[in-house]
Structure formats: C-alpha cells, structure tokens
C-alpha cells in the first residue's frame, strides 16, 4: 500500500504530528513510519539559492567588471550541514504517492517546502496542513480540513519573489560597495534601513544641546487633604524668576478656582504578537529579541503550551474562542488557579472586538496558552510563559476604573494645576499586581512604559476636595530641570521602531502599505538585529544598542552613493505592498522581479561613480572580500551573514555633526548641519545666518528633504498645510539661498 509523506519544518513538529495521526509509527531516527503516513522534517532551510560561484567559477573572486550578477534562472543548492536529511526526504518520496506540506503556516514555511520539492523534482500531488498550534485537537482538525497546496500558489510565488529579490539586492549591493571601498560592507533590503534608524538616532543625540529650565512645585493643604500642584505659565528659564514665584506663594492662603472630576476606564492590554512579546521581555528581563523568540519556539514546539509564536496579530478569530475556554479551565489546576477562578468567561466572545477581530488575523492569531498543562519549564521559559498567561487572563477581567481629578489653585494671583488619577476598581490589573504592579500602572495599552505628566499623581486612596473651602500653600520650591536627548535604542525600542517604520514615510500610499508590515517580519526582526551585531555595525552595551564607527560610515557611503532608497523604509514599503498583492493573486511576480533587476543594475552603476572611502575608515584593514572569506558575505539580505572575514569596528564614535551638503549662501564655505530647531550653516560663528527651520507648512524637515532642497532646490511632492489650514499637495522650495527661507508651492 502506497503511503503519504508528511514534511514538517522541524523534528519536534514532525514527532508531535506523528504522535497524533500515527501513534504506533516506528521511529527511524530521521523519520517515523506508520501504516498510512511517513513523517519527516526539513530542519529549517535544507535548500537555498545558490551562491554566484555555482553559476560561474569567475564569481569566486569579487571583480567590478562582473557586476551586476543577474541569473537568467535561479539555481538551488543544498545546505551542506543538512544534506543527509535532504537525501532522506528524496528517498522517502520515492515510496509515497502523495505529499503533505506541514511546514510552518506562512510565507517562509511555504518557501522551505517548495524549494525542497523543486530541488528534488518531486511530482506527487500536495496537500497543505495549515495549523496554529500543536495540540492534538488542532492537529486532528487540521488533517480533517486539508486543502490542496495549489490553493496557496500565489503565496508560494510571493515567497519565491521575496527570496530572489533579496538575493539580487543583497548580493550586488554588498559586492559593489565592498569592491569600491576595499572593505567588507554588508548591505540588505531590511538590515540597511534598520541600521539607518540607529544612525539617525545617534546623530540626533550627538546634535542635542541640553537646556536648563525650572518648574515651580507647590504643596497645598485643605483640612486633611494635601496635594501637589505645578505652576502654570510659560517655560521658566530664569532661576531668579522661578524662585521669586516660589517665595511669593510659600505659606500664603489660596483658593480653588476650578475643579473637574470625571471617571474613565482602562481596558486590558492587547494579546501578544511576537514583536510585542519581544519588546516587553527586553524591557522587563533584558532578553534579546533572539532569546525571546528561541524561548517562545521552545514553548511552542517542545512543550506545546503556547500557540504559534511567529505571528503579527494581536487578535483571534471566532474559531479560537472554544480553545481559549479550555485553556482557561486548564489554568484552574495550576498556580494561576485563583486568577482563573476570578475570570468572567462571558467577556471573551465574538462580539468583543478588542479580542476577537478576524479582519486583523492573517496567517496566525495572537499568541495564546494552549490547554496543555506546563511541566518542567526552565526559569526563562517560565518567565515568558507567565507573561503570555497573564496577558491572556486579563482579557477575562473587567476594565480598571479611575476617577480623574483636575484642580486649578490660585495663590497670590499665580495658578497651579493638580492632576490626580484615583483608582476606583482595579479590574484586570489584579492579574498583573503580584507580577509587576508598578509597571502595570505605567504601561500604555500596547505594553510600553508611559511617563505621565509631571503634575499627575496616581493613587488608590480616595481624593476628597471641596472647591468652596480655603486652601493654604504649605511649601513651594523651584526645581531645576534639564531637557533630555532622545534615548539610545534598546532591542525593545528598536523592534518598535522597525514595526512602525512606515510612519516616517512621506508618501501616503506607501505609509499605508507599511502600516501592517514595518521593516522585516516578526519572524525575521530578531535575526536582522543579530546580523547587524555580527557584521560589526552595532554593539550592545547593556540594554543599549550603539552604532559603531563602521556602521556610521556604511550609512554615509550608501546615502552618498545616490541610492538612499536602500537605507529607507520606502523600498520595503514598496516591496511589501507588491508582495502582499502577489500573495493574493492581484499582481505579477514576474513584473516585480523585472523592477528589482533594474534597481540592482542602478545600484551597481551608482556605486561605480562614488569616491572610494579613505583607507582604514571601515576598520577592515583593506580587505576586499574576494576569495573564500568574502564570497560568503554577498547575500546579506538572505540567510548568510557578512560577518565571516570581517572584524567588528571599534566602538569609538565620531563627534563631528553630520553634514548634509554645502551651504548655498553665496561666498560661504560652510556645510549644512542639524540643530535643534533647524538645519543651519557650520560657519555660523563666522557670521553665516543661513538656516532652514524644521517646521514648514505642517511638515517637519527630514534629512532627505534637506538634501533635496540643497541639491535640487525643492522637495518631492508632499501633503502640506495651506495658510488657511486646509491640506494640499505641493513641494517645499528653497526660496532664498542667502537666508534659507523656504516657501510652499501648491499644485493647484
């Protein structure tokens, strides 16, 4: 009797599937065989796109004359470390008349299976197993509802196009920049815009100039109620003036001029997607994005106690609600029994759009605990599991209720404001209290810490005030404050920036395309950060991520070559929009690939015209990347790292501000640098008054816009605000080269 071959993505998944559908299967080490099914696995990518030397021996050495490298047809090559497993799959397939693709349910899982199928030339019909967790019930249901893999052809085309396009850009850009600048330079569609985020933040911090200001804080007493207030008025930069106000009101009678009180509700934080889980684990435990992903994968594959973690959704579908109820019942027999007993099952239903929102679930729903009771979790696994369980339990609790008090107190004609947030009912926050009560009060609904207003107090005690009764100022002082620079990125905040990178895009349509994608995917963001460390572009210092001298120079060279799109989220926005259309059958993958090939040619041509970097600038000792050490680094946007043969650059950072171009003022030899409120001339000490203010017609000037103004005299088309307050399409134009004055020119 002929059998069906099931190919899972990893061994644990294969064994779990076998235990459900073929419990008596014989374990043959690299596969399991039962009466109807043979179950094996891929161990990740067994097959990938071939390196250039597989097309022609001449590509072993990196020569400019050989660029661009654009294969007429992409070749596949097996991973040397897992060749035996690939051979096993080929031998097993000869005995089977049907295949089941049981790789991860998503774009990359689709690619892993189909590269194996293509390389081994497997012709059998294929069914697709599409599941989001590895519980027996879900696996059985998945096999009962198998669909033809042909229904996922569009997704397969999108996966293949993404892989081949990343190869073309990463391979050609990395070789072009490496050859031109005689140092190993890793360039990729996702990693380079992420590095640019770190570069721009570094320059913002570098250009920041702290300013001192003063806050007058007063204490008031009304009978037994004491409260604090902050002086209201223009920012105080004069210490004497601030101290005079404090002295004026100290010990004096006061009156309540206005008092407002209103109730508000705070609903539970959203369920976890992978990026949000990584961000919070970094903030709470200092875990790297990779570590959190590895732990989550272990909880999913090895322990089977959470659902598929590589998801970008914070919601579930109606079909998940029954399994959630079973998970809640399971938690009743664990250390979470008290919280599970207090849960209201009626709160999670198909009408609760904060939890159940099928329109916002694509490949996979939010991360949930499964009905399987956990056992033998190590300390780090327990921490991540605890976070997921508490976020899950919170959905079954009512909102936290607050009474918000705002008091305006007048003392000696000076006005002070008080804001008190009084907790009336903790609601879902009881789920967090024993884990991290103080952090739970400060977080926003998306899980990030929130710094409230300076004059807001949060309390769980009753706040009683009578507007009609007298008040006295018991104390007042002038507190010195300093404006703070932007914070360096941590892995947690960088993940958030990657997720929301589209917000920096000026094109409305592209920004919309990026809204659901950001830079990279939940499954690849951790690897991107690790790759930037490996190639010496960034270094971790505690939780902080610092860009190295090599990373700074790399971005300046890429932007300076005239291919700034490589360092911008716009290209990813364009790609992700098109790949999404391809996956839905709405766009042609062939046309997309033609556009990518043209861009690869353009990159090579632009880099050839660039002035070579000064020797030693990139810290690679003049290594060109040719031969065995360099050739492995070409496909940085794919799975190979450019770290091989590359020494991390020293962490010393430059102190001179970035220059965006020459000063346009006639006779001036300065350069344009960034200040707090504008982009001005470095020769200001010599009397140059050229400055372009950042706020322009409802837009804030970006470095890219500044370069366009300096080089072309105008920006690209933007959405701008007219003098009457309405929005319109137009451009910002450098109106006066002597002063830096800018005006908006509208299309209509």
XYZ file of C-alpha atoms in Angstrom:
748
model
C 0.000 0.000 0.000
C 1.408 3.368 -1.037
C 1.764 5.955 1.685
C 1.636 9.729 2.124
C 4.828 11.607 3.001
C 4.404 14.435 5.522
C 7.184 17.033 5.599
C 7.210 19.165 8.767
C 9.524 22.131 9.260
C 11.382 20.778 12.323
C 11.861 17.420 14.100
C 9.765 18.272 17.187
C 6.858 19.259 14.970
C 7.151 16.067 12.941
C 7.190 13.872 16.050
C 4.217 15.730 17.552
C 2.178 15.270 14.365
C 3.128 11.585 14.218
C 2.016 11.037 17.827
C -1.479 12.230 16.872
C -2.091 10.677 13.448
C 0.216 7.630 13.618
C 0.670 6.838 17.341
C 2.172 3.432 16.550
C 4.663 4.764 13.994
C 8.160 3.283 14.140
C 10.899 5.802 14.927
C 13.648 5.533 12.267
C 15.639 8.494 13.691
C 15.327 10.789 10.654
C 11.673 9.914 10.072
C 8.752 7.977 11.558
C 6.735 5.422 9.612
C 3.229 4.188 10.268
C 0.582 2.307 8.322
C -0.645 5.286 6.281
C 1.899 8.037 6.779
C 5.648 8.556 6.690
C 6.558 11.669 8.704
C 9.853 13.520 8.263
C 11.125 17.099 8.591
C 13.145 19.825 6.967
C 15.249 21.242 9.863
C 14.636 24.754 8.536
C 16.071 25.644 5.115
C 17.544 22.461 3.597
C 17.784 24.191 0.222
C 18.622 27.789 -0.633
C 19.518 29.970 -3.584
C 22.970 29.100 -4.905
C 25.974 31.370 -4.372
C 27.297 33.170 -7.512
C 30.232 30.774 -7.992
C 27.714 27.972 -8.641
C 26.825 29.827 -11.838
C 30.405 30.598 -12.897
C 33.803 29.963 -11.268
C 34.860 33.555 -12.019
C 32.493 34.832 -9.303
C 34.737 33.284 -6.631
C 36.766 36.485 -6.908
C 34.918 39.749 -6.489
C 35.531 41.890 -9.569
C 33.707 45.056 -10.525
C 33.615 44.053 -14.200
C 31.474 41.025 -13.308
C 28.682 43.121 -11.790
C 25.735 43.098 -11.778
C 25.120 39.375 -11.258
C 21.603 38.651 -12.523
C 20.902 34.948 -13.143
C 18.603 34.149 -16.032
C 17.235 31.327 -13.887
C 17.996 30.955 -10.187
C 19.808 27.784 -9.160
C 19.202 25.952 -5.904
C 21.866 24.490 -3.662
C 21.561 22.213 -0.620
C 22.698 23.295 2.820
C 25.930 21.346 3.368
C 25.169 20.738 7.065
C 21.811 19.063 6.374
C 22.434 17.255 3.073
C 21.746 13.853 4.608
C 18.251 14.892 5.712
C 17.526 16.214 2.226
C 18.674 12.861 0.798
C 16.358 11.072 3.262
C 13.372 13.095 2.054
C 14.206 12.244 -1.557
C 14.408 8.516 -0.801
C 11.175 8.523 1.224
C 9.338 10.411 -1.532
C 10.069 7.597 -3.992
C 7.905 5.282 -1.849
C 4.991 7.706 -1.478
C 2.317 8.784 -3.946
C 1.186 11.918 -2.092
C 2.838 14.733 -0.104
C 1.600 16.904 2.747
C 3.258 20.274 3.335
C 3.287 20.558 7.149
C 5.873 23.342 7.352
C 5.027 26.492 9.314
C 1.797 28.057 8.098
C 3.145 31.225 6.491
C 5.196 32.656 3.633
C 8.547 31.231 4.793
C 7.098 27.793 5.537
C 5.709 27.762 2.022
C 9.146 28.632 0.622
C 11.015 25.961 2.645
C 8.738 23.197 1.340
C 8.710 24.312 -2.281
C 12.481 24.749 -2.551
C 12.840 21.142 -1.362
C 10.175 19.995 -3.799
C 11.813 21.871 -6.688
C 15.358 20.668 -5.928
C 14.293 17.023 -5.550
C 11.929 17.296 -8.551
C 9.001 15.824 -6.612
C 5.938 15.455 -8.834
C 3.379 13.980 -6.404
C 0.181 15.927 -5.638
C 0.464 18.045 -2.463
C -1.965 18.890 0.332
C -1.421 21.727 2.808
C -1.683 21.380 6.597
C -2.355 24.878 7.975
C -2.441 24.988 11.788
C -1.563 27.497 14.509
C -0.730 25.254 17.459
C 0.479 21.709 18.069
C -2.224 20.407 20.390
C -3.709 17.021 19.391
C -7.141 18.544 18.795
C -5.789 21.182 16.407
C -3.654 18.648 14.523
C -6.639 16.299 14.072
C -8.837 19.147 12.897
C -6.091 20.271 10.511
C -5.922 16.825 8.882
C -9.693 16.727 8.596
C -9.639 20.037 6.692
C -6.571 19.575 4.447
C -6.629 21.778 1.351
C -4.800 21.416 -1.929
C -1.434 23.156 -1.844
C -2.356 24.603 -5.239
C -4.698 26.970 -3.395
C -1.564 28.568 -1.919
C 0.202 29.052 -5.276
C 0.025 32.849 -5.022
C 1.633 32.746 -1.563
C 4.364 30.467 -2.938
C 5.073 32.932 -5.766
C 5.305 35.809 -3.268
C 7.697 33.802 -1.066
C 9.921 32.923 -4.002
C 9.907 36.507 -5.294
C 10.894 37.842 -1.851
C 13.793 35.387 -1.638
C 15.131 36.023 -5.155
C 14.736 39.804 -4.877
C 16.647 39.856 -1.577
C 19.402 37.813 -3.258
C 19.682 40.269 -6.162
C 19.843 43.382 -3.995
C 21.984 41.945 -1.190
C 24.452 40.165 -3.455
C 25.008 43.011 -5.915
C 24.948 45.875 -3.416
C 27.284 44.115 -0.967
C 29.787 43.252 -3.700
C 29.584 46.701 -5.320
C 30.207 48.613 -2.078
C 32.841 46.128 -0.871
C 34.821 46.292 -4.113
C 34.569 50.077 -4.381
C 35.621 50.808 -0.801
C 38.057 47.897 -0.301
C 36.383 46.764 2.910
C 33.706 44.182 3.604
C 30.363 46.012 3.506
C 27.117 44.176 4.147
C 24.026 45.681 2.508
C 20.456 44.365 2.559
C 16.872 45.426 1.960
C 15.874 45.201 5.646
C 19.143 45.412 7.588
C 20.274 48.671 5.936
C 17.117 50.716 6.762
C 17.319 49.351 10.324
C 20.945 50.476 10.559
C 19.807 53.864 9.236
C 17.359 54.139 12.163
C 20.295 53.703 14.562
C 22.411 56.145 12.547
C 19.775 58.875 12.606
C 19.126 58.412 16.335
C 22.885 58.603 17.003
C 23.135 61.869 15.067
C 20.093 63.298 16.901
C 21.705 62.526 20.255
C 25.018 63.925 19.053
C 23.431 67.183 17.869
C 21.335 67.595 21.023
C 22.148 70.571 23.219
C 20.609 70.382 26.723
C 18.661 73.353 28.008
C 18.018 74.170 31.646
C 14.559 75.218 32.790
C 12.685 75.451 36.090
C 9.436 74.072 37.454
C 7.736 75.629 40.456
C 6.184 72.855 42.549
C 3.886 73.706 45.469
C 2.181 71.705 48.213
C -1.346 72.633 49.267
C -3.422 71.626 52.282
C -7.200 71.659 52.687
C -8.202 70.290 56.082
C -6.788 66.705 55.977
C -6.244 66.569 52.234
C -2.834 67.517 50.921
C -2.000 67.715 47.230
C 0.771 68.925 44.950
C 0.458 71.468 42.161
C 2.698 72.725 39.344
C 2.851 76.389 38.339
C 1.182 77.141 35.004
C 2.757 79.597 32.589
C 5.469 79.953 30.013
C 8.583 77.798 30.411
C 10.814 79.331 33.044
C 14.472 79.617 32.032
C 15.372 82.248 34.645
C 16.198 80.764 38.059
C 15.583 84.076 39.828
C 12.087 84.376 38.356
C 11.223 80.783 39.351
C 12.499 81.286 42.902
C 10.575 84.572 43.162
C 7.297 82.787 42.315
C 8.042 80.063 44.894
C 8.832 82.655 47.559
C 5.750 84.673 46.686
C 3.294 81.806 47.339
C 5.034 79.913 50.130
C 2.904 79.900 53.286
C 0.133 82.007 51.729
C -3.633 81.354 51.622
C -5.018 80.054 48.343
C -8.340 79.238 46.711
C -9.587 76.612 44.298
C -10.530 78.429 41.105
C -11.748 75.385 39.219
C -12.259 71.696 39.954
C -13.182 68.965 37.452
C -13.800 65.276 38.086
C -14.617 62.512 35.603
C -14.497 58.728 35.523
C -12.509 56.754 32.946
C -11.903 53.110 32.115
C -8.665 51.398 31.132
C -9.100 48.157 29.212
C -6.670 45.199 29.182
C -3.543 45.399 27.049
C -3.768 43.655 23.681
C -2.891 39.979 23.378
C 0.707 39.354 22.369
C 2.073 39.167 18.876
C 5.748 38.187 18.631
C 7.184 41.698 18.355
C 5.217 42.989 21.347
C 6.303 39.954 23.377
C 9.945 40.587 22.422
C 9.693 44.277 23.292
C 8.217 43.635 26.727
C 10.611 40.780 27.558
C 13.513 43.090 26.657
C 12.187 45.845 28.908
C 11.281 43.542 31.796
C 14.058 40.939 31.747
C 16.666 42.348 29.346
C 16.139 39.412 26.951
C 17.373 39.953 23.392
C 14.814 39.599 20.616
C 16.507 36.358 19.534
C 16.411 34.916 23.050
C 12.700 35.639 23.416
C 11.984 34.075 20.021
C 14.024 30.970 20.891
C 12.178 30.581 24.210
C 8.789 31.072 22.546
C 9.684 28.468 19.902
C 10.602 26.027 22.673
C 7.291 26.666 24.457
C 5.522 26.015 21.127
C 7.483 23.092 19.670
C 8.936 21.276 22.668
C 6.395 21.931 25.434
C 3.263 22.564 23.283
C 1.994 25.057 25.885
C 1.572 28.102 23.602
C 0.275 28.608 20.077
C 2.418 29.514 17.047
C 4.611 32.434 18.173
C 5.787 33.946 14.865
C 2.607 35.955 14.430
C 1.957 39.608 13.711
C -1.604 39.617 15.075
C -2.920 40.712 18.485
C -6.373 39.203 17.870
C -8.171 35.870 17.496
C -10.991 34.546 15.334
C -14.319 33.068 16.430
C -12.841 29.597 15.965
C -10.272 30.218 18.713
C -12.726 31.076 21.489
C -13.563 27.454 22.407
C -9.860 26.566 22.721
C -9.319 29.677 24.858
C -12.068 28.457 27.190
C -10.305 25.087 27.508
C -7.010 26.820 28.256
C -8.737 28.851 30.964
C -10.102 25.645 32.509
C -6.605 24.097 32.452
C -5.156 27.109 34.302
C -7.632 26.406 37.105
C -5.423 23.471 38.081
C -2.156 25.429 38.146
C -0.521 28.212 40.146
C -2.878 30.575 38.307
C -5.941 28.910 39.890
C -7.019 31.972 41.883
C -6.856 34.266 38.857
C -8.595 31.671 36.652
C -11.382 31.366 39.244
C -11.940 35.138 39.130
C -12.180 35.186 35.340
C -15.513 36.014 33.675
C -15.849 33.704 30.656
C -18.614 35.895 29.262
C -16.143 38.675 28.484
C -14.421 36.774 25.650
C -16.904 36.320 22.827
C -17.156 37.003 19.091
C -18.606 40.465 19.707
C -15.607 41.626 21.767
C -13.574 43.302 19.020
C -10.698 44.048 21.400
C -10.049 40.281 21.443
C -11.926 38.673 18.538
C -11.317 40.542 15.296
C -10.999 38.150 12.323
C -10.306 41.042 9.927
C -6.991 41.633 11.727
C -5.873 37.982 11.641
C -3.960 36.930 8.522
C -1.796 33.802 8.735
C -1.961 33.373 12.531
C -3.866 34.641 15.548
C -2.342 36.158 18.707
C -0.104 34.079 20.978
C -2.211 32.111 23.479
C -1.630 29.417 26.093
C -2.873 26.012 24.911
C -4.999 23.621 27.025
C -1.835 21.596 27.765
C -0.625 21.950 31.363
C 3.037 23.037 31.510
C 5.696 20.980 33.260
C 9.495 21.125 33.588
C 9.830 24.664 32.246
C 13.198 26.243 32.999
C 13.387 29.666 34.663
C 13.472 31.698 31.438
C 10.712 29.638 29.806
C 8.583 30.202 32.909
C 9.069 33.972 32.642
C 7.867 34.121 29.029
C 5.035 31.666 29.692
C 3.965 33.771 32.687
C 3.809 36.900 30.528
C 1.643 35.142 27.922
C -0.691 33.608 30.520
C -1.249 36.867 32.392
C -1.940 38.766 29.172
C -4.433 36.016 28.255
C -6.165 36.018 31.673
C -6.513 39.803 31.637
C -8.991 39.537 28.732
C -11.458 37.802 31.074
C -11.470 40.663 33.586
C -13.360 43.993 33.549
C -11.656 47.307 32.784
C -9.868 49.181 35.551
C -11.905 52.205 36.642
C -10.450 55.560 37.619
C -11.709 58.944 38.763
C -9.606 61.709 37.229
C -9.393 64.913 39.261
C -8.078 68.219 37.895
C -7.685 71.137 40.292
C -6.653 74.717 39.468
C -5.455 76.529 42.592
C -4.834 80.308 42.698
C -2.328 81.640 45.206
C -1.148 85.260 45.135
C -2.503 85.528 41.555
C -0.336 82.544 40.467
C -2.049 79.469 39.016
C -1.113 75.883 39.884
C -2.546 72.744 38.329
C -3.041 69.387 40.032
C -3.937 66.118 38.315
C -4.868 63.080 40.410
C -5.741 59.678 38.938
C -7.667 57.796 41.633
C -8.067 54.035 41.193
C -11.659 53.011 41.960
C -11.653 49.374 40.805
C -8.502 47.503 39.700
C -10.407 45.242 37.277
C -7.940 43.347 35.071
C -4.960 44.883 36.866
C -5.282 42.303 39.651
C -3.823 39.875 37.094
C -0.629 41.970 36.976
C -0.372 43.131 40.575
C 1.596 40.235 42.025
C 3.817 40.136 38.928
C 4.656 43.798 38.452
C 2.177 46.239 39.978
C 4.164 49.413 39.475
C 4.933 48.708 35.817
C 1.320 47.759 35.127
C 0.159 51.201 36.255
C 2.575 52.933 33.911
C 2.186 50.951 30.708
C 0.156 52.018 27.761
C -2.283 49.628 26.163
C 0.367 48.456 23.715
C 2.591 47.377 26.580
C 5.102 50.232 26.644
C 6.061 52.230 29.704
C 4.336 55.588 29.922
C 5.778 58.651 31.578
C 2.762 60.687 32.669
C 2.585 64.473 33.053
C 4.887 65.998 35.656
C 1.917 67.092 37.761
C -0.057 63.817 37.706
C -0.330 61.623 40.794
C -1.692 58.060 40.677
C -3.251 56.812 43.916
C -5.533 54.078 45.194
C -6.680 56.260 48.112
C -9.802 58.472 47.976
C -9.072 62.055 46.901
C -11.514 64.409 48.615
C -11.542 68.117 47.839
C -14.130 70.874 48.377
C -13.991 73.738 45.895
C -15.640 76.135 48.343
C -13.218 75.640 51.242
C -9.993 77.514 51.906
C -6.602 76.128 50.953
C -3.100 77.038 52.103
C 0.220 76.712 50.286
C 2.433 74.898 52.800
C 5.575 74.664 50.679
C 6.915 75.763 47.298
C 10.236 75.344 45.546
C 11.856 75.993 42.186
C 13.133 72.706 40.761
C 15.886 72.773 38.183
C 15.231 70.564 35.154
C 17.214 69.778 32.023
C 15.823 68.848 28.618
C 16.777 65.282 27.767
C 18.211 63.990 24.478
C 16.469 61.234 22.548
C 17.172 57.890 24.196
C 19.546 55.411 22.532
C 17.769 52.392 21.113
C 17.407 49.199 23.108
C 16.384 45.993 21.335
C 12.873 46.594 22.631
C 12.574 50.151 21.320
C 14.328 49.229 18.059
C 11.773 46.459 17.495
C 9.019 49.029 17.987
C 10.743 51.375 15.522
C 11.067 48.540 12.985
C 7.398 47.705 13.434
C 6.285 51.308 12.901
C 8.988 52.401 10.444
C 6.321 53.307 7.911
C 5.319 56.344 9.959
C 8.422 58.133 8.676
C 7.394 57.666 5.039
C 6.052 60.810 3.397
C 4.144 59.052 0.592
C 0.609 58.410 1.889
C 0.066 55.226 -0.138
C 3.384 53.673 0.909
C 2.797 54.599 4.533
C -0.500 52.715 4.386
C 1.275 49.708 2.842
C 3.827 49.706 5.672
C 1.213 50.064 8.418
C 0.737 46.311 8.758
C 4.309 45.257 7.934
C 7.083 47.593 9.064
C 10.706 46.591 8.483
C 11.063 42.822 8.301
C 8.548 40.371 9.709
C 8.005 39.193 13.298
C 9.946 36.046 12.397
C 12.984 37.870 10.925
C 13.432 41.024 13.056
C 15.497 39.270 15.725
C 17.804 37.802 13.057
C 18.244 41.249 11.487
C 19.427 42.738 14.797
C 21.784 39.792 15.355
C 23.190 40.195 11.844
C 23.945 43.888 12.441
C 25.937 42.841 15.529
C 27.773 40.090 13.655
C 28.975 42.354 10.835
C 30.288 44.933 13.305
C 27.751 47.656 12.550
C 26.266 47.812 16.056
C 27.330 46.744 19.544
C 25.291 46.034 22.663
C 26.165 47.938 25.828
C 23.870 46.539 28.497
C 20.381 47.024 27.112
C 21.546 49.856 24.859
C 22.447 49.362 21.198
C 25.254 51.600 19.899
C 26.145 52.108 16.249
C 29.867 51.645 15.613
C 32.183 53.806 13.517
C 31.871 51.184 10.762
C 28.078 51.382 10.916
C 28.159 55.190 10.699
C 30.438 55.103 7.676
C 28.379 52.396 5.959
C 25.196 54.512 6.041
C 27.061 57.633 4.900
C 28.542 55.719 1.955
C 25.189 54.208 0.966
C 23.396 57.554 1.156
C 26.302 59.305 -0.513
C 26.217 56.918 -3.476
C 22.813 58.234 -4.527
C 20.951 55.039 -3.608
C 19.403 56.361 -0.398
C 16.349 54.194 -1.087
C 18.491 51.289 0.159
C 18.647 52.965 3.584
C 14.989 53.990 3.662
C 11.881 52.078 4.739
C 10.262 53.227 1.490
C 11.750 50.375 -0.544
C 10.495 47.824 1.968
C 7.123 49.579 1.855
C 7.029 49.249 -1.931
C 8.139 45.602 -1.784
C 5.774 44.548 0.971
C 2.829 46.180 -0.765
C 3.647 44.372 -4.013
C 4.433 41.028 -2.321
C 1.124 41.221 -0.476
C -0.627 41.824 -3.794
C 1.240 38.875 -5.344
C 0.235 36.609 -2.422
C -3.419 37.495 -3.090
C -3.110 36.966 -6.849
C -3.522 40.689 -7.556
C -0.058 41.394 -9.020
C 2.537 39.700 -11.217
C 5.664 38.289 -9.585
C 7.452 38.392 -12.971
C 6.898 42.131 -13.352
C 8.040 42.697 -9.771
C 11.267 40.794 -10.418
C 11.981 42.857 -13.552
C 11.769 46.031 -11.455
C 14.109 44.558 -8.850
C 16.649 43.611 -11.531
C 16.607 47.182 -12.870
C 17.232 48.529 -9.371
C 20.165 46.115 -8.877
C 21.724 47.454 -12.107
C 21.171 51.026 -10.931
C 22.887 50.352 -7.574
C 25.997 48.961 -9.274
C 26.199 51.904 -11.698
C 25.820 54.487 -8.906
C 28.440 52.879 -6.651
C 30.960 52.765 -9.515
C 30.815 56.563 -9.691
C 31.393 57.037 -5.949
C 34.632 58.342 -4.451
C 36.342 55.423 -2.599
C 36.374 55.625 1.198
C 39.622 56.663 2.867
C 41.788 53.656 3.867
C 41.012 52.360 7.361
C 37.692 54.217 7.599
C 35.734 50.982 7.771
C 38.059 49.146 10.134
C 38.535 46.156 7.828
C 42.247 46.598 7.212
C 41.746 46.975 3.457
C 40.201 43.515 2.999
C 38.276 43.485 -0.266
C 36.085 40.489 0.390
C 37.428 38.498 -2.547
C 38.094 34.800 -2.310
C 36.822 32.346 0.278
C 36.359 34.811 3.134
C 34.491 37.456 1.206
C 32.228 35.458 -1.043
C 30.083 34.156 1.806
C 29.027 37.679 2.698
C 27.267 38.662 -0.503
C 23.717 37.692 0.288
C 23.276 39.698 3.474
C 19.605 40.236 2.846
C 19.132 36.474 2.723
C 20.261 33.936 5.259
C 24.082 34.271 5.086
C 25.928 36.717 7.324
C 28.690 39.026 6.150
C 30.463 38.516 9.437
C 32.804 35.903 8.013
C 36.157 37.535 7.438
C 35.005 40.861 8.877
C 36.374 42.378 12.064
C 33.925 44.415 14.184
C 34.828 48.077 14.069
C 35.996 49.899 17.148
C 33.161 51.380 19.169
C 34.661 54.874 19.203
C 32.139 57.278 17.703
C 32.771 60.457 15.800
C 31.984 63.761 17.433
C 31.586 65.998 14.376
C 27.952 66.596 13.342
C 26.735 65.116 10.056
C 26.942 67.417 7.036
C 24.010 67.370 4.610
C 25.608 69.465 1.877
C 27.401 72.718 1.131
C 25.918 75.986 2.341
C 24.080 77.637 -0.610
C 24.782 81.193 0.623
C 26.974 82.915 -1.989
C 30.615 83.092 -0.860
C 30.120 80.803 2.152
C 32.319 77.715 2.505
C 30.407 76.111 5.379
C 28.305 72.967 5.391
C 24.718 72.439 6.495
C 24.348 70.665 9.847
C 21.361 69.856 12.036
C 20.415 71.883 15.087
C 17.508 71.552 17.486
C 15.051 73.743 15.554
C 16.565 73.875 12.106
C 19.306 72.981 9.654
C 21.928 75.742 9.667
C 25.428 76.555 8.470
C 28.502 75.258 10.291
C 30.088 78.687 9.701
C 27.612 80.464 11.976
C 30.493 81.573 14.215
C 31.937 83.394 11.199
C 28.659 85.223 10.677
C 26.683 82.976 8.266
C 22.978 83.306 9.060
C 21.674 80.620 6.668
C 19.087 78.396 8.354
C 16.165 76.251 7.168
C 13.676 75.927 10.031
C 12.350 72.414 10.630
C 8.645 73.325 10.849
C 7.375 74.074 7.347
C 3.705 74.164 6.275
C 2.666 71.383 8.628
C 5.721 69.241 7.816
C 8.919 68.712 9.786
C 12.018 68.772 7.597
C 13.772 65.407 7.394
C 17.407 64.847 6.338
C 16.155 63.504 2.987
C 14.096 66.655 2.380
C 17.097 68.842 3.333
C 19.302 67.061 0.801
C 16.663 67.562 -1.908
C 16.403 71.277 -1.056
C 20.186 71.697 -1.178
C 20.760 69.655 -4.330
C 17.579 70.268 -6.340
C 16.117 73.384 -4.746
C 12.864 71.605 -3.929
C 11.440 68.516 -2.258
C 9.365 65.759 -3.736
C 5.580 66.127 -3.740
C 4.241 66.248 -0.166
C 0.984 66.736 1.709
C 1.308 70.300 3.018
C -0.851 72.668 5.056
C -2.057 75.851 3.342
C -2.209 79.183 5.231
C -5.981 78.671 5.680
C -5.350 75.367 7.445
C -6.504 73.088 4.609
C -4.342 70.261 3.219
C -2.972 70.174 -0.308
C -0.327 68.537 -2.497
C 2.776 70.553 -3.222
C 6.511 70.981 -2.785
C 8.774 72.909 -0.432
C 11.081 75.220 -2.404
C 14.299 76.931 -1.284
C 13.138 80.497 -1.898
C 16.239 82.406 -0.754
C 19.686 80.790 -0.936
C 21.180 83.547 1.225
C 18.861 83.204 4.217
C 17.472 79.663 3.864
C 13.880 80.881 3.564
C 11.516 78.170 2.308
C 8.089 78.545 0.763
C 5.404 76.045 -0.148
C 4.309 75.796 -3.787
C 0.970 74.011 -4.230
C -0.124 72.100 -7.330
C -3.457 73.898 -7.544
